[in-house]
Short mmCIF file of C-alpha atoms in Angstrom, two decimals:
data_model
loop_
_atom_site.label_atom_id
_atom_site.label_comp_id
_atom_site.label_asym_id
_atom_site.label_seq_id
_atom_site.Cartn_x
_atom_site.Cartn_y
_atom_site.Cartn_z
CA MET A 1 0.00 0.00 0.00
CA ILE A 2 2.90 2.38 0.79
CA THR A 3 4.37 1.78 -2.67
CA SER A 4 0.95 2.49 -4.23
CA LEU A 5 0.64 5.74 -2.28
CA GLN A 6 4.11 6.80 -3.41
CA HIS A 7 3.20 6.06 -7.03
CA ILE A 8 -0.11 7.94 -6.73
CA THR A 9 1.60 10.93 -5.10
CA THR A 10 4.30 11.05 -7.76
CA HIS A 11 1.71 10.81 -10.54
CA ALA A 12 -0.42 13.54 -8.92
CA LEU A 13 2.63 15.81 -8.58
CA MET A 14 3.54 15.34 -12.24
CA ILE A 15 -0.02 16.06 -13.40
CA SER A 16 -0.36 19.08 -11.08
CA GLY A 17 2.97 20.45 -12.31
CA PHE A 18 1.84 20.12 -15.92
CA VAL A 19 -1.49 21.82 -15.12
CA PHE A 20 0.24 24.63 -13.24
CA MET A 21 2.60 25.43 -16.11
CA MET A 22 -0.18 25.34 -18.70
CA MET A 23 -2.34 27.64 -16.58
CA LEU A 24 0.60 29.98 -16.02
CA ILE A 25 1.32 30.23 -19.76
CA ILE A 26 -2.35 30.81 -20.67
CA GLU A 27 -2.66 33.49 -17.97
CA TYR A 28 0.42 35.15 -19.43
CA LEU A 29 -0.99 35.08 -22.97
CA ASN A 30 -4.38 36.34 -21.79
CA VAL A 31 -2.89 39.40 -20.12
CA LEU A 32 -0.66 40.06 -23.14
CA SER A 33 -3.74 40.07 -25.39
CA GLN A 34 -5.60 42.41 -22.98
CA GLY A 35 -8.71 40.30 -23.50
CA VAL A 36 -9.34 41.58 -27.04
CA TRP A 37 -10.71 38.16 -28.01
CA GLN A 38 -13.79 38.96 -25.88
CA GLN A 39 -14.90 41.43 -28.56
CA TRP A 40 -15.00 38.70 -31.23
CA LEU A 41 -18.11 37.12 -29.67
CA ARG A 42 -20.24 40.17 -30.44
CA GLY A 43 -21.72 39.26 -33.81
CA GLY A 44 -24.19 37.02 -35.63
CA ARG A 45 -25.66 33.86 -34.13
CA TRP A 46 -23.36 31.36 -35.89
CA ARG A 47 -20.36 33.54 -35.12
CA GLN A 48 -21.41 33.42 -31.48
CA TYR A 49 -21.70 29.63 -31.59
CA LEU A 50 -18.32 29.19 -33.25
CA LEU A 51 -16.39 31.53 -30.98
CA ALA A 52 -18.23 30.43 -27.82
CA SER A 53 -17.28 26.85 -28.63
CA LEU A 54 -13.66 27.86 -29.23
CA LEU A 55 -13.54 29.76 -25.94
CA GLY A 56 -15.16 26.85 -24.14
CA ALA A 57 -12.68 24.39 -25.63
CA THR A 58 -9.79 26.56 -24.42
CA PRO A 59 -8.24 24.80 -21.39
CA GLY A 60 -9.08 26.45 -18.09
CA CYS A 61 -11.95 28.62 -16.90
CA LEU A 62 -11.08 31.94 -18.58
CA GLY A 63 -13.07 31.33 -21.75
CA ALA A 64 -16.11 30.04 -19.86
CA PHE A 65 -16.09 33.03 -17.51
CA THR A 66 -15.95 35.39 -20.49
CA VAL A 67 -18.97 33.76 -22.15
CA VAL A 68 -20.98 33.92 -18.89
CA SER A 69 -20.09 37.59 -18.51
CA LEU A 70 -21.26 38.41 -22.04
CA TYR A 71 -24.48 36.44 -21.51
CA LEU A 72 -25.25 38.39 -18.34
CA HIS A 73 -24.65 41.58 -20.31
CA LYS A 74 -27.23 40.49 -22.94
CA GLU A 75 -24.51 40.28 -25.59
CA ILE A 76 -25.07 36.62 -26.59
CA SER A 77 -27.93 34.12 -26.64
CA LEU A 78 -28.72 31.29 -24.26
CA GLY A 79 -27.73 28.87 -27.02
CA ALA A 80 -24.25 30.42 -27.25
CA LEU A 81 -23.86 29.96 -23.48
CA VAL A 82 -24.89 26.30 -23.81
CA VAL A 83 -22.35 25.90 -26.62
CA ALA A 84 -19.52 27.11 -24.38
CA MET A 85 -20.57 25.02 -21.38
CA VAL A 86 -20.80 21.81 -23.40
CA ALA A 87 -17.44 22.48 -25.06
CA THR A 88 -15.59 23.39 -21.86
CA SER A 89 -13.89 20.96 -19.52
CA GLY A 90 -12.51 23.64 -17.19
CA ASP A 91 -9.22 22.91 -15.48
CA GLU A 92 -9.70 19.22 -16.25
CA SER A 93 -8.65 20.02 -19.84
CA PHE A 94 -5.07 20.37 -18.65
CA ILE A 95 -5.24 17.05 -16.82
CA MET A 96 -6.77 15.36 -19.86
CA LEU A 97 -3.86 16.63 -21.96
CA SER A 98 -1.51 15.15 -19.36
CA MET A 99 -3.20 11.77 -18.83
CA ILE A 100 -4.63 11.04 -22.31
CA PRO A 101 -2.59 13.23 -24.69
CA HIS A 102 -3.57 11.18 -27.75
CA GLN A 103 -7.32 11.04 -27.08
CA ALA A 104 -7.75 14.53 -25.57
CA PRO A 105 -7.77 16.44 -28.91
CA PHE A 106 -10.44 14.04 -30.23
CA VAL A 107 -12.55 14.66 -27.10
CA PHE A 108 -12.19 18.44 -27.50
CA ILE A 109 -13.26 18.24 -31.16
CA LEU A 110 -16.30 16.10 -30.28
CA LEU A 111 -17.34 18.52 -27.52
CA PHE A 112 -16.84 21.41 -29.97
CA PHE A 113 -19.38 20.03 -32.46
CA ILE A 114 -21.78 18.63 -29.84
CA GLY A 115 -21.80 22.06 -28.21
CA ILE A 116 -22.65 23.87 -31.46
CA ALA A 117 -25.49 21.41 -32.18
CA ALA A 118 -26.86 21.75 -28.63
CA GLY A 119 -26.69 25.55 -28.80
CA TYR A 120 -28.52 25.68 -32.12
CA VAL A 121 -31.33 23.42 -30.85
CA THR A 122 -31.56 25.45 -27.63
CA ASP A 123 -32.09 28.72 -29.49
CA LEU A 124 -34.42 27.02 -31.97
CA PHE A 125 -36.82 25.92 -29.23
CA LEU A 126 -36.32 28.81 -26.84
CA ASP A 127 -36.41 31.41 -29.59
CA GLY A 128 -32.89 32.62 -28.82
CA LYS A 129 -34.02 34.19 -25.58
CA ILE A 130 -31.39 35.69 -23.32
CA SER A 131 -31.40 36.13 -19.60
CA GLN A 132 -34.19 38.30 -18.24
CA ASN A 133 -32.12 38.61 -15.07
CA ALA A 134 -29.07 39.97 -16.87
CA ILE A 135 -27.13 42.59 -15.01
CA CYS A 136 -23.96 44.44 -15.78
CA HIS A 137 -21.38 43.93 -13.07
CA THR A 138 -20.09 40.41 -13.70
CA GLU A 139 -17.04 40.90 -15.86
CA PHE A 140 -13.83 39.04 -16.43
CA HIS A 141 -11.08 41.41 -15.35
CA VAL A 142 -7.97 41.72 -17.45
CA HIS A 143 -6.79 44.98 -15.87
CA GLU A 144 -7.24 46.99 -19.03
CA GLU A 145 -6.48 50.18 -17.13
CA GLU A 146 -2.90 49.06 -16.78
CA ALA A 147 -0.45 48.81 -19.65
CA CYS A 148 1.04 45.44 -18.88
CA CYS A 149 4.71 45.28 -19.76
CA CYS A 150 5.22 41.57 -19.24
CA PHE A 151 8.89 41.79 -20.21
CA PRO A 152 10.21 44.96 -18.50
CA ARG A 153 13.55 45.22 -20.26
CA GLY A 154 16.05 47.07 -18.09
CA HIS A 155 14.24 46.26 -14.84
CA ILE A 156 14.62 42.48 -14.69
CA ILE A 157 17.90 42.56 -12.76
CA GLU A 158 16.42 45.16 -10.42
CA GLN A 159 13.46 42.86 -9.77
CA TRP A 160 15.84 40.07 -8.78
CA THR A 161 17.89 42.30 -6.45
CA ARG A 162 14.71 42.77 -4.41
CA CYS A 163 13.34 39.32 -5.18
CA SER A 164 9.95 38.69 -3.58
CA SER A 165 9.23 35.49 -1.70
CA SER A 166 6.69 34.39 -4.31
CA ARG A 167 9.19 34.80 -7.16
CA GLY A 168 11.81 32.87 -5.22
CA ILE A 169 9.41 30.06 -4.29
CA LEU A 170 8.08 29.70 -7.84
CA THR A 171 11.54 29.74 -9.39
CA GLY A 172 12.91 27.22 -6.91
CA THR A 173 9.91 24.93 -7.33
CA LEU A 174 10.17 25.02 -11.14
CA LEU A 175 13.92 24.27 -10.97
CA MET A 176 13.25 21.25 -8.74
CA PHE A 177 10.49 20.10 -11.08
CA LEU A 178 12.88 20.47 -14.03
CA PHE A 179 15.55 18.43 -12.22
CA ALA A 180 13.00 15.71 -11.33
CA VAL A 181 11.87 15.42 -14.96
CA VAL A 182 15.42 15.31 -16.32
CA THR A 183 16.42 12.58 -13.87
CA GLY A 184 13.23 10.58 -14.48
CA GLN A 185 11.84 10.97 -10.95
CA LEU A 186 8.72 12.60 -12.41
CA GLY A 187 7.14 11.75 -15.72
CA PRO A 188 8.39 9.10 -18.17
CA ALA A 189 11.40 7.01 -17.15
CA SER A 190 12.89 7.29 -20.64
CA TRP A 191 13.27 10.12 -23.13
CA ASN A 192 10.17 10.58 -25.29
CA TRP A 193 7.94 13.38 -26.52
CA ILE A 194 6.18 13.63 -23.14
CA ARG A 195 9.44 14.29 -21.29
CA ILE A 196 10.53 16.78 -23.96
CA THR A 197 7.16 18.57 -23.68
CA LEU A 198 7.49 18.78 -19.90
CA LEU A 199 11.00 20.21 -20.23
CA LEU A 200 9.83 22.77 -22.81
CA LEU A 201 6.87 23.86 -20.69
CA THR A 202 9.02 24.12 -17.58
CA SER A 203 11.57 26.26 -19.43
CA ILE A 204 8.83 28.61 -20.68
CA ALA A 205 7.35 28.82 -17.18
CA LEU A 206 10.79 29.64 -15.74
CA PHE A 207 11.22 32.41 -18.31
CA ILE A 208 7.83 33.89 -17.40
CA VAL A 209 8.38 33.71 -13.64
CA SER A 210 11.90 35.16 -14.00
CA THR A 211 10.94 38.14 -16.14
CA VAL A 212 7.40 39.34 -15.39
CA PRO A 213 6.97 42.42 -13.17
CA ASP A 214 6.05 42.02 -9.52
CA HIS A 215 2.41 43.08 -10.03
CA PHE A 216 1.82 40.41 -12.67
CA LEU A 217 3.65 37.80 -10.62
CA GLU A 218 1.72 38.49 -7.41
CA GLU A 219 -1.77 39.09 -8.77
CA HIS A 220 -1.99 36.83 -11.80
CA LEU A 221 0.41 33.97 -11.09
CA TRP A 222 0.66 33.74 -7.32
CA ASP A 223 -2.85 34.75 -6.23
CA HIS A 224 -4.81 33.35 -9.18
CA VAL A 225 -2.90 30.29 -10.35
CA VAL A 226 -0.95 29.11 -7.30
CA LYS A 227 -3.23 29.99 -4.39
CA ALA A 228 -6.65 29.69 -6.05
CA HIS A 229 -6.16 26.72 -8.38
CA LEU A 230 -3.06 24.62 -7.71
CA PRO A 231 -3.98 23.18 -4.26
CA LYS A 232 -7.43 22.11 -5.50
CA VAL A 233 -5.95 20.58 -8.66
CA PHE A 234 -3.50 18.49 -6.65
CA MET A 235 -6.04 17.40 -4.02
CA TRP A 236 -8.69 16.43 -6.57
CA THR A 237 -6.12 14.63 -8.73
CA PHE A 238 -4.69 12.73 -5.76
CA ALA A 239 -8.19 11.88 -4.47
CA ALA A 240 -9.35 10.66 -7.89
CA LEU A 241 -6.26 8.48 -8.38
CA LEU A 242 -6.56 7.06 -4.87
CA LEU A 243 -10.29 6.38 -5.21
CA MET A 244 -9.76 4.71 -8.57
CA HIS A 245 -7.04 2.52 -7.04
CA ILE A 246 -9.38 1.48 -4.21
CA LEU A 247 -12.36 0.81 -6.50
CA VAL A 248 -10.39 -1.27 -8.99
CA ASN A 249 -7.70 -2.98 -6.91
CA HIS A 250 -9.33 -3.41 -3.49
CA LEU A 251 -13.11 -3.39 -3.92
CA HIS A 252 -12.86 -4.97 -7.37
CA LEU A 253 -15.75 -2.90 -8.73
CA GLU A 254 -14.41 -2.85 -12.27
CA GLY A 255 -16.51 -5.87 -13.17
CA TRP A 256 -19.65 -4.34 -11.64
CA MET A 257 -19.13 -1.12 -13.61
CA GLN A 258 -18.70 -3.08 -16.82
CA GLU A 259 -21.95 -4.97 -16.18
CA HIS A 260 -23.98 -1.89 -15.15
CA GLN A 261 -22.75 0.70 -17.64
CA LEU A 262 -26.12 2.47 -17.95
CA VAL A 263 -26.21 3.02 -14.18
CA VAL A 264 -22.64 4.37 -14.25
CA LEU A 265 -23.63 6.59 -17.20
CA LEU A 266 -26.46 8.12 -15.18
CA ILE A 267 -24.17 8.62 -12.17
CA ALA A 268 -21.56 10.31 -14.38
CA CYS A 269 -24.15 12.76 -15.72
CA LEU A 270 -25.48 13.51 -12.22
CA VAL A 271 -21.96 14.13 -10.90
CA GLY A 272 -21.37 16.45 -13.87
CA LEU A 273 -24.09 18.77 -12.51
CA ILE A 274 -21.76 19.78 -9.66
CA PRO A 275 -20.38 23.26 -10.56
CA GLU A 276 -16.86 22.48 -9.42
CA SER A 277 -13.57 21.36 -10.90
CA GLY A 278 -12.56 17.92 -9.74
CA PRO A 279 -15.40 15.35 -9.64
CA HIS A 280 -14.98 14.72 -13.37
CA LEU A 281 -11.47 13.42 -12.64
CA LEU A 282 -12.92 10.22 -11.19
CA PHE A 283 -14.39 9.28 -14.56
CA LEU A 284 -11.24 10.38 -16.37
CA THR A 285 -9.09 8.09 -14.23
CA LEU A 286 -11.58 5.22 -14.57
CA PHE A 287 -11.48 5.67 -18.36
CA VAL A 288 -7.68 5.74 -18.38
CA GLU A 289 -7.63 2.45 -16.44
CA GLY A 290 -10.18 0.87 -18.79
CA ALA A 291 -12.84 0.54 -16.07
CA ILE A 292 -15.45 2.49 -18.07
CA PRO A 293 -15.95 2.91 -21.83
CA PHE A 294 -15.42 6.10 -23.79
CA SER A 295 -19.18 6.77 -23.99
CA ILE A 296 -19.46 7.32 -20.22
CA PHE A 297 -16.37 9.50 -20.14
CA LEU A 298 -17.78 11.58 -23.03
CA ALA A 299 -21.13 12.02 -21.25
CA SER A 300 -19.32 13.21 -18.12
CA SER A 301 -17.27 15.64 -20.24
CA VAL A 302 -20.41 17.08 -21.85
CA VAL A 303 -22.29 17.70 -18.60
CA GLN A 304 -19.47 19.01 -16.43
CA ASP A 305 -18.11 22.51 -16.98
CA GLY A 306 -15.53 22.92 -14.22
CA HIS A 307 -16.44 26.02 -12.25
CA GLY A 308 -17.23 28.07 -15.35
CA MET A 309 -20.91 28.29 -14.30
CA LEU A 310 -20.30 29.65 -10.80
CA PRO A 311 -20.67 33.33 -11.86
CA LEU A 312 -24.04 32.49 -13.43
CA LEU A 313 -25.12 30.60 -10.29
CA ALA A 314 -24.35 33.73 -8.27
CA GLU A 315 -26.43 35.98 -10.53
CA SER A 316 -29.31 33.85 -11.88
CA ARG A 317 -30.21 30.50 -10.37
CA TRP A 318 -33.00 30.13 -12.95
CA ASP A 319 -30.62 30.45 -15.92
CA PHE A 320 -28.08 28.24 -14.16
CA GLY A 321 -30.72 25.54 -13.77
CA LYS A 322 -31.78 25.81 -17.41
CA VAL A 323 -28.24 25.46 -18.75
CA LYS A 324 -27.34 22.56 -16.44
CA THR A 325 -30.58 20.77 -17.35
CA ILE A 326 -29.80 21.15 -21.05
CA ASN A 327 -26.24 19.94 -20.47
CA PHE A 328 -27.53 16.92 -18.53
CA VAL A 329 -29.91 15.92 -21.35
CA VAL A 330 -27.25 16.45 -24.03
CA GLY A 331 -24.68 14.47 -22.01
CA LEU A 332 -27.08 11.61 -21.36
CA LEU A 333 -28.06 11.43 -25.05
CA SER A 334 -24.40 11.58 -26.13
CA GLY A 335 -23.54 8.77 -23.74
CA LEU A 336 -26.47 6.63 -24.91
CA VAL A 337 -25.53 7.12 -28.58
CA GLY A 338 -21.94 6.17 -27.76
CA TYR A 339 -23.08 3.17 -25.72
CA LEU A 340 -25.33 1.88 -28.51
CA SER A 341 -22.50 2.44 -31.00
CA GLY A 342 -20.16 0.32 -28.91
CA TRP A 343 -17.83 3.15 -27.87
#
């Protein structure tokens, strides 16, 4: 059991490190762009569907938050919101890229097209109605009032002479992660594309942490990525891996799940209703281990949306309930089609 715990911990650390670096890089790119991609959603219905699906498919919660904000501002239709929430996997996207790098792009593409179809049908039957409870103070902040100089040439050495604790901790942690990957203590034991990708991402993350100004480091990387996301990612990942290990290796429920796939499908869709990043990881790990088929994993991916719906829950419980109900139906139908097709 101790050996299993060590393996689970090591695997969780590797996945969490990958997620952290991907989130860090996307946060960096988002601030560099000053959120201009938010303006692209304001247009015709099919343009809304296409761009909402693209934003939803973007790993992390930024795209989903943006779509919710625009919906609450009466800028897009309910169907466009459904599109984004079907397409999104929240922070789990990063973990999917880490655990199933070959299948993850296929899942994202499927969610992309399922989301567009679900959004179109939603607007067709609901006449494209938007929230009657829409208000105008839920926005995704990109600090547009500040001209972000993410590479302050001439001030980088000065920043290191008065190095903050957060910069030192992040740099030291990334260097240790880099050493662990190079020596094979984390990630693949031999050199392959996964190890090379981890090294490349770690190098980019080190460059960002070493050069960004203190404001960006503290507010965007430390407060948002490290403090708000990283602990939850690690705990959920560790819990999912541990629970999967117990279910399959100790309780021997793999056979039961194979024999009662429709029951597991319903459970997966119900769990997907939880507006939180993490529960979906259980079905991801079960799929990776071959305990459940792709159809159940797809249904879970359709229904769950990370915590992208939390801003809508805070502002309009009625609209939140409508979107989650639609997602549940779409996920259940997707899973049933996959099940009947032998996926």
